[in-house]
Amino acid sequence: MRAFLTILAVLLFPLSAAAQSLTEEEIKQLALEAILENPQIIMDAVALLDEQRKAEQSVAQAAALQQQRDLLENDPNAPVGGNVEGDAVIVEFFDYNCPYCKRAAGDVKELLASDGNVRVVYREWPILGEGSVFAARAALAAREQGQYEAMHNALMQMQGRAEEASVLAIARDLGLNMDQLIVDMNSDGVNAHLNASRGLAQSLGFTGTPAFVIGDALVPGAIPLADLQGYVEAARQLE
């Protein structure tokens, strides 16, 4: 309320030194009178508050990105695709039951095929139910059998929801040792990856999947291949 009243005061009395000495009750009364005469003031105040909130959020996100960059780009507990020595890094947060993630996965795959100097860091962030969690655990467990990327691609390309039965069927089709997979799904490494993904996503202000970190850019949502390429080139300019 105090912030809202302050912004109203700025809108109502931008040049008035007397406004500095008004009490909160006086500001409320003058604001009410002004709003009754000109309701647009409310819309202007809300817009200013929104701009202020976005600016504060942007600063917080930039600080979090700098603080977490090493973990984001070099976490030894995160699967990596593309060129492991690539000069540009894409960190991708995703959920196997997210249709936009499946669309984005195709663009990322095409990007890697066309640009041999990109490294992708995969961050499993299952937020769409128990099936998503099961799928993420299975994909991460497949690392122990050298099949993470095959499992990841198969889950992204599957039809229908990722649930226990459908995920296990894919694992069998890939020839994975099922007993080992089930054990590895609950390993400390898998738990640590999922916990880290959750913490990173929250600190960066991501609220859904897919989401990307590319250089200094935080990119929520699926974006076209051309935009991905643009972010990659911008990231290279930072080096």
Coordinates of C-alpha atoms in Angstrom, one line a residue:
M1 CA 0.0 0.0 0.0
R2 CA 2.8 2.4 0.9
A3 CA 4.4 1.9 -2.5
F4 CA 1.1 2.4 -4.3
L5 CA 0.4 5.6 -2.3
T6 CA 3.9 6.9 -3.1
I7 CA 3.4 6.4 -6.8
L8 CA 0.0 8.0 -6.6
A9 CA 1.7 11.0 -5.0
V10 CA 4.3 11.2 -7.7
L11 CA 1.5 11.1 -10.3
L12 CA -0.6 13.7 -8.5
F13 CA 2.0 16.0 -7.2
P14 CA 5.1 15.7 -9.5
L15 CA 6.3 19.3 -8.9
S16 CA 4.8 20.1 -5.5
A17 CA 7.2 20.6 -2.6
A18 CA 4.2 20.7 -0.3
A19 CA 3.4 17.1 -1.2
Q20 CA 6.6 16.0 0.7
S21 CA 5.0 17.0 4.0
L22 CA 1.6 15.4 3.5
T23 CA 0.6 12.6 5.9
E24 CA -0.5 9.2 4.7
E25 CA -4.1 10.0 5.5
E26 CA -4.0 13.3 3.6
I27 CA -2.5 11.5 0.6
K28 CA -5.2 8.9 0.8
Q29 CA -7.9 11.6 0.8
L30 CA -6.4 13.6 -2.1
A31 CA -5.8 10.4 -4.0
L32 CA -9.4 9.3 -3.6
E33 CA -10.7 12.7 -4.8
A34 CA -8.3 12.7 -7.8
I35 CA -9.3 9.1 -8.7
L36 CA -13.0 10.0 -8.7
E37 CA -12.3 12.9 -11.0
N38 CA -9.9 10.9 -13.2
P39 CA -10.0 7.1 -13.0
Q40 CA -7.1 6.8 -15.5
I41 CA -4.8 7.7 -12.6
I42 CA -5.3 4.1 -11.2
M43 CA -4.2 2.6 -14.5
D44 CA -1.2 4.9 -14.6
A45 CA -0.2 3.9 -11.0
V46 CA -0.6 0.2 -11.7
A47 CA 1.5 0.5 -14.8
L48 CA 4.3 2.3 -12.8
L49 CA 4.1 -0.3 -10.1
D50 CA 4.4 -3.1 -12.8
E51 CA 7.4 -1.3 -14.3
Q52 CA 9.1 -1.0 -10.9
R53 CA 8.5 -4.7 -10.2
K54 CA 9.9 -5.8 -13.5
A55 CA 13.0 -3.6 -13.0
E56 CA 13.6 -5.1 -9.6
Q57 CA 13.0 -8.6 -10.8
S58 CA 15.5 -8.0 -13.7
V59 CA 18.2 -6.8 -11.3
A60 CA 17.6 -9.8 -9.1
Q61 CA 17.7 -12.3 -12.0
A62 CA 20.9 -10.8 -13.4
A63 CA 22.6 -11.1 -9.9
A64 CA 21.4 -14.7 -9.6
L65 CA 22.7 -15.5 -13.0
Q66 CA 26.2 -14.2 -12.2
Q67 CA 26.2 -16.0 -8.9
Q68 CA 25.1 -19.3 -10.3
R69 CA 26.8 -19.2 -13.7
D70 CA 29.5 -21.8 -12.9
L71 CA 26.9 -24.3 -11.6
L72 CA 24.7 -23.7 -14.6
E73 CA 27.4 -24.2 -17.2
N74 CA 29.8 -26.6 -15.5
D75 CA 27.8 -28.8 -13.1
P76 CA 29.4 -32.2 -13.4
N77 CA 26.1 -33.7 -12.4
A78 CA 24.3 -32.3 -15.4
P79 CA 24.2 -34.2 -18.7
V80 CA 25.8 -32.4 -21.6
G81 CA 25.1 -32.6 -25.4
G82 CA 26.6 -31.2 -28.5
N83 CA 30.2 -30.2 -28.5
V84 CA 31.5 -30.5 -24.9
E85 CA 34.3 -28.0 -25.8
G86 CA 31.9 -25.7 -27.5
D87 CA 32.4 -21.9 -27.3
A88 CA 28.7 -21.2 -26.6
V89 CA 26.6 -22.8 -23.9
I90 CA 22.9 -23.3 -23.8
V91 CA 21.4 -24.4 -20.5
E92 CA 17.9 -25.9 -21.0
F93 CA 15.3 -26.5 -18.3
F94 CA 12.5 -28.9 -19.5
D95 CA 9.8 -31.4 -18.6
Y96 CA 9.0 -34.4 -20.7
N97 CA 5.3 -33.8 -20.4
C98 CA 5.6 -30.2 -21.7
P99 CA 4.5 -29.9 -25.4
Y100 CA 6.5 -26.7 -25.8
C101 CA 9.6 -28.5 -24.5
K102 CA 9.1 -31.1 -27.2
R103 CA 8.9 -28.4 -29.8
A104 CA 11.9 -26.7 -28.4
A105 CA 13.8 -30.0 -28.3
G106 CA 13.5 -30.3 -32.1
D107 CA 14.9 -26.8 -32.6
V108 CA 17.8 -27.5 -30.2
K109 CA 18.6 -30.7 -32.0
E110 CA 18.6 -28.8 -35.3
L111 CA 20.8 -26.1 -33.9
L112 CA 23.4 -28.7 -32.8
A113 CA 23.3 -30.3 -36.2
S114 CA 24.0 -26.9 -37.9
D115 CA 26.4 -25.5 -35.4
G116 CA 29.2 -27.8 -34.2
N117 CA 30.5 -25.4 -31.6
V118 CA 27.6 -25.4 -29.2
R119 CA 27.4 -27.2 -25.8
V120 CA 24.0 -27.9 -24.3
V121 CA 23.6 -28.5 -20.6
Y122 CA 20.4 -30.5 -19.8
R123 CA 18.5 -29.5 -16.6
E124 CA 15.7 -31.9 -15.8
W125 CA 13.0 -29.9 -14.1
P126 CA 9.9 -32.0 -13.8
I127 CA 7.0 -29.8 -12.8
L128 CA 4.0 -31.4 -14.5
G129 CA 3.2 -34.3 -12.2
E130 CA 4.4 -37.6 -11.0
G131 CA 4.9 -39.0 -14.5
S132 CA 7.3 -36.1 -15.3
V133 CA 9.3 -36.9 -12.2
F134 CA 9.4 -40.6 -13.1
A135 CA 10.6 -39.7 -16.6
A136 CA 13.3 -37.3 -15.4
R137 CA 14.6 -39.9 -12.9
A138 CA 14.7 -42.6 -15.6
A139 CA 16.5 -40.3 -18.0
L140 CA 19.1 -39.3 -15.4
A141 CA 19.5 -43.0 -14.4
A142 CA 20.2 -43.9 -18.0
R143 CA 23.5 -42.0 -17.7
E144 CA 24.9 -44.9 -15.7
Q145 CA 24.5 -47.0 -18.8
G146 CA 25.7 -44.4 -21.2
Q147 CA 22.2 -43.9 -22.7
Y148 CA 21.1 -40.5 -21.4
E149 CA 20.9 -38.7 -24.7
A150 CA 19.1 -41.7 -26.3
M151 CA 16.6 -41.8 -23.5
H152 CA 16.2 -38.0 -23.6
N153 CA 15.5 -37.9 -27.3
A154 CA 13.1 -40.9 -27.1
L155 CA 11.1 -39.3 -24.3
M156 CA 10.9 -36.0 -26.2
Q157 CA 9.7 -37.7 -29.3
M158 CA 7.2 -40.1 -27.6
Q159 CA 3.4 -39.7 -28.2
G160 CA 1.2 -39.2 -25.2
R161 CA 2.1 -38.5 -21.6
A162 CA 5.2 -39.8 -20.0
E163 CA 4.0 -42.1 -17.2
E164 CA 5.7 -45.0 -15.5
A165 CA 4.5 -47.6 -18.0
S166 CA 5.4 -45.6 -21.1
V167 CA 8.8 -44.5 -19.7
L168 CA 9.7 -48.1 -18.8
A169 CA 8.6 -49.3 -22.3
I170 CA 11.0 -46.8 -23.9
A171 CA 13.8 -47.9 -21.6
R172 CA 13.2 -51.6 -22.6
D173 CA 13.2 -50.6 -26.3
L174 CA 16.6 -49.0 -25.8
G175 CA 17.9 -52.2 -24.3
L176 CA 18.6 -50.8 -20.9
N177 CA 19.2 -53.0 -17.9
M178 CA 15.9 -52.5 -16.2
D179 CA 16.9 -53.6 -12.7
Q180 CA 19.9 -51.3 -12.7
L181 CA 17.8 -48.4 -14.0
I182 CA 15.2 -48.7 -11.2
V183 CA 18.0 -48.7 -8.6
D184 CA 19.8 -45.8 -10.2
M185 CA 16.6 -43.7 -10.5
N186 CA 16.8 -43.1 -6.7
S187 CA 20.5 -42.5 -6.5
D188 CA 22.0 -39.5 -4.7
G189 CA 23.2 -38.1 -8.0
V190 CA 19.7 -38.1 -9.4
N191 CA 18.3 -36.5 -6.3
A192 CA 21.0 -33.9 -6.3
H193 CA 20.4 -33.0 -10.0
L194 CA 16.6 -32.5 -9.4
N195 CA 17.1 -30.4 -6.3
A196 CA 19.7 -28.2 -8.1
S197 CA 17.4 -27.7 -11.0
R198 CA 14.6 -26.6 -8.8
G199 CA 16.8 -24.2 -6.9
L200 CA 18.4 -22.7 -10.0
A201 CA 15.0 -22.2 -11.8
Q202 CA 13.6 -20.5 -8.7
S203 CA 16.6 -18.2 -8.3
L204 CA 16.5 -17.2 -11.9
G205 CA 12.8 -16.4 -11.8
F206 CA 11.7 -19.1 -14.2
T207 CA 8.0 -20.2 -13.7
G208 CA 7.6 -22.8 -16.4
T209 CA 9.2 -24.9 -19.1
P210 CA 11.0 -24.7 -21.3
A211 CA 13.4 -22.1 -20.2
F212 CA 16.9 -21.3 -21.4
V213 CA 20.0 -19.6 -20.2
I214 CA 22.2 -18.5 -23.1
G215 CA 25.1 -16.2 -22.2
D216 CA 23.6 -13.3 -20.3
A217 CA 20.1 -14.0 -21.6
L218 CA 17.3 -15.6 -19.6
V219 CA 14.8 -16.9 -22.1
P220 CA 11.5 -18.3 -20.8
G221 CA 9.3 -20.4 -23.2
A222 CA 9.9 -22.0 -26.6
I223 CA 11.5 -19.8 -29.2
P224 CA 12.1 -20.3 -32.9
L225 CA 15.4 -21.8 -34.2
A226 CA 16.4 -18.4 -35.6
D227 CA 16.0 -16.8 -32.2
L228 CA 18.1 -19.6 -30.6
Q229 CA 20.8 -18.9 -33.1
G230 CA 20.6 -15.2 -32.4
Y231 CA 21.1 -15.8 -28.7
V232 CA 24.0 -18.1 -29.3
E233 CA 25.8 -15.5 -31.5
A234 CA 25.1 -12.8 -28.9
A235 CA 26.6 -15.1 -26.2
R236 CA 29.7 -15.6 -28.3
Q237 CA 30.2 -11.8 -28.5
L238 CA 30.6 -11.8 -24.7
E239 CA 33.7 -13.9 -24.8

